[in-house]
């Protein structure tokens, strides 16, 4: 049920994001495993699914998901911590402002969701857009490629150790397996929507 204008906006955002990541790859800036354009594509799919299940218009969650993690492929130090949301918003600001058919309120919803998506739930400026995008992002951490993403992020750690039990503290994580188990439970507990929890429950098991 997307309008012609909405489809044009999504197409422009998709091309812009894909070109951004292609350039980052050429310049060897894709140093954070699991945060390339393919990650955006998976999050778009989950954001669409959650939107439909929750009874929301999927347009703004899809648009946000196409560009929300763009700051991860930057040489800026913020790319490697929770402030990558702020960095992503700064990079995408001009693109979002160029969508003259979007209302100022819709632009603000998208920008806030991009900036807030790495934050803890209590620090998020709540809207249906940010909740859906955060849930879609966290579902990718619970998906089939989640262990690969964790391994890419923590590649210096050993994969598995018989001496390493499940840890409830991040400071005690010594293997990639521990990191995967620790983050899976944490991301599930922070999901906003009932739909995301329904999707995530069998994945967590």
mmCIF file of C-alpha atoms in Angstrom:
data_model
loop_
_atom_site.group_PDB
_atom_site.id
_atom_site.type_symbol
_atom_site.label_atom_id
_atom_site.label_comp_id
_atom_site.label_asym_id
_atom_site.label_seq_id
_atom_site.Cartn_x
_atom_site.Cartn_y
_atom_site.Cartn_z
ATOM 1 C CA UNK A 1 0.000 0.000 0.000
ATOM 2 C CA UNK A 2 2.972 2.336 -0.407
ATOM 3 C CA UNK A 3 2.293 5.390 -2.529
ATOM 4 C CA UNK A 4 4.321 6.221 -5.627
ATOM 5 C CA UNK A 5 6.013 9.067 -3.733
ATOM 6 C CA UNK A 6 6.915 6.788 -0.825
ATOM 7 C CA UNK A 7 8.411 4.227 -3.200
ATOM 8 C CA UNK A 8 10.532 6.937 -4.824
ATOM 9 C CA UNK A 9 11.821 8.052 -1.413
ATOM 10 C CA UNK A 10 12.674 4.470 -0.416
ATOM 11 C CA UNK A 11 14.423 3.869 -3.738
ATOM 12 C CA UNK A 12 16.515 7.021 -3.317
ATOM 13 C CA UNK A 13 17.456 6.043 0.264
ATOM 14 C CA UNK A 14 18.321 2.494 -0.801
ATOM 15 C CA UNK A 15 20.593 3.630 -3.640
ATOM 16 C CA UNK A 16 22.240 6.212 -1.373
ATOM 17 C CA UNK A 17 22.928 3.635 1.359
ATOM 18 C CA UNK A 18 24.224 0.984 -1.044
ATOM 19 C CA UNK A 19 26.560 3.505 -2.706
ATOM 20 C CA UNK A 20 27.784 4.637 0.722
ATOM 21 C CA UNK A 21 28.731 1.082 1.699
ATOM 22 C CA UNK A 22 30.357 0.360 -1.669
ATOM 23 C CA UNK A 23 32.555 3.425 -1.203
ATOM 24 C CA UNK A 24 33.332 2.404 2.384
ATOM 25 C CA UNK A 25 34.360 -1.050 1.173
ATOM 26 C CA UNK A 26 36.677 0.411 -1.458
ATOM 27 C CA UNK A 27 38.251 2.639 1.174
ATOM 28 C CA UNK A 28 38.546 -0.326 3.574
ATOM 29 C CA UNK A 29 36.271 1.291 6.182
ATOM 30 C CA UNK A 30 34.073 -1.787 6.716
ATOM 31 C CA UNK A 31 36.011 -2.768 9.830
ATOM 32 C CA UNK A 32 33.021 -3.519 12.052
ATOM 33 C CA UNK A 33 31.818 -6.981 11.122
ATOM 34 C CA UNK A 34 28.110 -7.496 10.559
ATOM 35 C CA UNK A 35 27.234 -3.846 9.888
ATOM 36 C CA UNK A 36 27.307 -3.669 6.108
ATOM 37 C CA UNK A 37 24.503 -3.061 3.621
ATOM 38 C CA UNK A 38 23.313 -6.666 4.014
ATOM 39 C CA UNK A 39 22.594 -5.908 7.690
ATOM 40 C CA UNK A 40 20.429 -2.978 6.628
ATOM 41 C CA UNK A 41 18.533 -5.184 4.172
ATOM 42 C CA UNK A 42 17.749 -7.765 6.876
ATOM 43 C CA UNK A 43 16.637 -5.067 9.319
ATOM 44 C CA UNK A 44 14.385 -3.553 6.626
ATOM 45 C CA UNK A 45 12.679 -6.930 6.205
ATOM 46 C CA UNK A 46 12.146 -7.354 9.938
ATOM 47 C CA UNK A 47 10.947 -3.755 10.358
ATOM 48 C CA UNK A 48 8.364 -4.321 7.629
ATOM 49 C CA UNK A 49 7.219 -7.582 9.251
ATOM 50 C CA UNK A 50 6.921 -6.073 12.740
ATOM 51 C CA UNK A 51 5.095 -3.009 11.378
ATOM 52 C CA UNK A 52 2.451 -5.179 9.720
ATOM 53 C CA UNK A 53 2.084 -7.428 12.781
ATOM 54 C CA UNK A 54 1.727 -4.395 15.055
ATOM 55 C CA UNK A 55 -0.732 -2.638 12.733
ATOM 56 C CA UNK A 56 1.526 0.296 11.803
ATOM 57 C CA UNK A 57 2.281 1.889 8.444
ATOM 58 C CA UNK A 58 5.666 0.362 7.485
ATOM 59 C CA UNK A 59 6.938 3.310 5.432
ATOM 60 C CA UNK A 60 8.893 5.242 8.101
ATOM 61 C CA UNK A 61 10.348 2.109 9.789
ATOM 62 C CA UNK A 62 11.543 0.885 6.365
ATOM 63 C CA UNK A 63 13.050 4.277 5.499
ATOM 64 C CA UNK A 64 14.828 4.477 8.850
ATOM 65 C CA UNK A 65 16.146 0.918 8.572
ATOM 66 C CA UNK A 66 17.741 1.651 5.190
ATOM 67 C CA UNK A 67 20.072 4.266 6.692
ATOM 68 C CA UNK A 68 20.076 3.817 10.487
ATOM 69 C CA UNK A 69 23.531 2.216 10.912
ATOM 70 C CA UNK A 70 25.397 4.174 8.249
ATOM 71 C CA UNK A 71 27.774 5.617 10.835
ATOM 72 C CA UNK A 72 29.251 2.197 11.555
ATOM 73 C CA UNK A 73 31.296 2.519 8.360
ATOM 74 C CA UNK A 74 33.148 5.667 9.333
ATOM 75 C CA UNK A 75 36.617 6.468 10.597
ATOM 76 C CA UNK A 76 35.015 8.646 13.304
ATOM 77 C CA UNK A 77 35.731 7.137 16.780
ATOM 78 C CA UNK A 78 31.986 7.212 17.520
ATOM 79 C CA UNK A 79 31.520 4.432 14.955
ATOM 80 C CA UNK A 80 32.782 1.985 17.574
ATOM 81 C CA UNK A 81 30.486 2.830 20.465
ATOM 82 C CA UNK A 82 26.877 3.672 21.294
ATOM 83 C CA UNK A 83 27.288 7.138 19.785
ATOM 84 C CA UNK A 84 27.250 5.654 16.273
ATOM 85 C CA UNK A 85 23.545 6.537 16.219
ATOM 86 C CA UNK A 86 24.384 10.222 16.590
ATOM 87 C CA UNK A 87 27.034 9.859 13.881
ATOM 88 C CA UNK A 88 24.609 8.055 11.563
ATOM 89 C CA UNK A 89 22.058 10.863 11.954
ATOM 90 C CA UNK A 90 24.686 13.496 11.127
ATOM 91 C CA UNK A 91 25.698 11.620 7.963
ATOM 92 C CA UNK A 92 22.085 11.083 6.872
ATOM 93 C CA UNK A 93 20.767 14.558 7.810
ATOM 94 C CA UNK A 94 21.039 16.072 4.319
ATOM 95 C CA UNK A 95 19.482 13.021 2.688
ATOM 96 C CA UNK A 96 16.487 13.101 5.042
ATOM 97 C CA UNK A 97 16.063 16.864 4.590
ATOM 98 C CA UNK A 98 16.023 16.368 0.812
ATOM 99 C CA UNK A 99 12.774 14.381 1.088
ATOM 100 C CA UNK A 100 10.519 17.409 0.627
ATOM 101 C CA UNK A 101 7.399 15.232 0.548
ATOM 102 C CA UNK A 102 8.000 14.175 4.161
ATOM 103 C CA UNK A 103 6.432 16.287 6.881
ATOM 104 C CA UNK A 104 8.752 17.919 9.417
ATOM 105 C CA UNK A 105 7.329 15.599 12.078
ATOM 106 C CA UNK A 106 8.108 12.498 9.985
ATOM 107 C CA UNK A 107 11.658 13.729 9.380
ATOM 108 C CA UNK A 108 12.061 14.210 13.127
ATOM 109 C CA UNK A 109 10.744 10.694 13.854
ATOM 110 C CA UNK A 110 13.294 9.210 11.429
ATOM 111 C CA UNK A 111 16.192 11.299 12.743
ATOM 112 C CA UNK A 112 15.381 10.549 16.393
ATOM 113 C CA UNK A 113 15.072 6.823 15.655
ATOM 114 C CA UNK A 114 18.449 6.779 13.896
ATOM 115 C CA UNK A 115 20.148 8.628 16.745
ATOM 116 C CA UNK A 116 18.480 6.644 19.534
ATOM 117 C CA UNK A 117 18.621 3.090 18.187
ATOM 118 C CA UNK A 118 21.870 2.115 20.033
ATOM 119 C CA UNK A 119 20.684 3.495 23.365
ATOM 120 C CA UNK A 120 19.256 1.617 26.320
ATOM 121 C CA UNK A 121 15.467 1.576 26.363
ATOM 122 C CA UNK A 122 15.148 4.095 29.175
ATOM 123 C CA UNK A 123 17.097 6.708 27.163
ATOM 124 C CA UNK A 124 15.072 6.399 23.938
ATOM 125 C CA UNK A 125 12.629 9.073 22.705
ATOM 126 C CA UNK A 126 9.754 6.678 22.221
ATOM 127 C CA UNK A 127 7.753 6.403 19.007
ATOM 128 C CA UNK A 128 6.478 3.471 16.974
ATOM 129 C CA UNK A 129 9.307 4.108 14.489
ATOM 130 C CA UNK A 130 12.189 3.819 16.949
ATOM 131 C CA UNK A 131 10.639 0.846 18.767
ATOM 132 C CA UNK A 132 10.165 -1.114 15.532
ATOM 133 C CA UNK A 133 13.624 -0.274 14.176
ATOM 134 C CA UNK A 134 15.332 -1.167 17.463
ATOM 135 C CA UNK A 135 13.437 -4.472 17.613
ATOM 136 C CA UNK A 136 14.295 -5.262 13.986
ATOM 137 C CA UNK A 137 17.973 -4.523 14.673
ATOM 138 C CA UNK A 138 17.961 -6.723 17.771
ATOM 139 C CA UNK A 139 16.221 -9.545 15.895
ATOM 140 C CA UNK A 140 19.149 -9.599 13.468
ATOM 141 C CA UNK A 141 21.353 -10.257 16.497
ATOM 142 C CA UNK A 142 19.097 -13.239 17.236
ATOM 143 C CA UNK A 143 18.963 -14.460 13.627
ATOM 144 C CA UNK A 144 20.791 -17.153 11.697
ATOM 145 C CA UNK A 145 23.786 -14.911 11.058
ATOM 146 C CA UNK A 146 24.061 -13.739 14.660
ATOM 147 C CA UNK A 147 26.968 -16.037 15.612
ATOM 148 C CA UNK A 148 28.863 -14.857 12.531
ATOM 149 C CA UNK A 149 28.247 -11.223 13.426
ATOM 150 C CA UNK A 150 29.465 -11.795 16.985
ATOM 151 C CA UNK A 151 32.525 -13.651 15.733
ATOM 152 C CA UNK A 152 33.339 -10.790 13.372
ATOM 153 C CA UNK A 153 32.974 -8.267 16.188
ATOM 154 C CA UNK A 154 34.972 -10.284 18.767
ATOM 155 C CA UNK A 155 37.348 -12.056 16.402
ATOM 156 C CA UNK A 156 40.306 -11.896 18.821
ATOM 157 C CA UNK A 157 38.527 -14.124 21.355
ATOM 158 C CA UNK A 158 38.659 -17.935 21.120
ATOM 159 C CA UNK A 159 35.505 -19.466 19.674
ATOM 160 C CA UNK A 160 34.858 -21.880 22.535
ATOM 161 C CA UNK A 161 36.467 -23.174 25.719
ATOM 162 C CA UNK A 162 35.362 -26.124 27.835
ATOM 163 C CA UNK A 163 36.358 -24.153 30.932
ATOM 164 C CA UNK A 164 34.145 -21.154 30.073
ATOM 165 C CA UNK A 165 30.641 -21.319 31.539
ATOM 166 C CA UNK A 166 27.776 -18.953 30.719
ATOM 167 C CA UNK A 167 28.504 -15.486 32.038
ATOM 168 C CA UNK A 168 26.008 -12.892 33.228
ATOM 169 C CA UNK A 169 28.652 -10.131 33.216
ATOM 170 C CA UNK A 170 30.140 -8.689 30.057
ATOM 171 C CA UNK A 171 33.469 -8.141 31.816
ATOM 172 C CA UNK A 172 33.782 -11.912 32.358
ATOM 173 C CA UNK A 173 33.257 -12.896 28.691
ATOM 174 C CA UNK A 174 36.233 -14.912 27.446
ATOM 175 C CA UNK A 175 34.918 -16.644 24.294
ATOM 176 C CA UNK A 176 32.783 -15.820 21.247
ATOM 177 C CA UNK A 177 30.249 -18.423 22.376
ATOM 178 C CA UNK A 178 29.870 -16.693 25.751
ATOM 179 C CA UNK A 179 29.436 -13.346 24.004
ATOM 180 C CA UNK A 180 26.727 -14.774 21.743
ATOM 181 C CA UNK A 181 24.817 -16.320 24.657
ATOM 182 C CA UNK A 182 25.149 -13.187 26.802
ATOM 183 C CA UNK A 183 23.948 -10.806 24.089
ATOM 184 C CA UNK A 184 21.129 -13.047 22.882
ATOM 185 C CA UNK A 185 19.445 -13.051 26.289
ATOM 186 C CA UNK A 186 20.076 -9.336 26.770
ATOM 187 C CA UNK A 187 18.623 -8.332 23.414
ATOM 188 C CA UNK A 188 15.534 -10.489 23.943
ATOM 189 C CA UNK A 189 14.858 -8.889 27.321
ATOM 190 C CA UNK A 190 15.014 -5.400 25.768
ATOM 191 C CA UNK A 191 12.587 -5.986 22.873
ATOM 192 C CA UNK A 192 9.781 -3.436 22.742
ATOM 193 C CA UNK A 193 6.982 -5.135 20.805
ATOM 194 C CA UNK A 194 4.965 -8.305 21.354
ATOM 195 C CA UNK A 195 5.501 -9.197 17.705
ATOM 196 C CA UNK A 196 9.288 -9.089 18.029
ATOM 197 C CA UNK A 197 9.158 -11.244 21.158
ATOM 198 C CA UNK A 198 6.971 -13.757 19.325
ATOM 199 C CA UNK A 199 9.515 -13.954 16.515
ATOM 200 C CA UNK A 200 12.508 -14.001 18.862
ATOM 201 C CA UNK A 201 11.373 -16.618 21.382
ATOM 202 C CA UNK A 202 12.094 -19.726 19.266
ATOM 203 C CA UNK A 203 15.338 -18.115 18.070
ATOM 204 C CA UNK A 204 16.468 -17.574 21.650
ATOM 205 C CA UNK A 205 15.746 -21.225 22.541
#
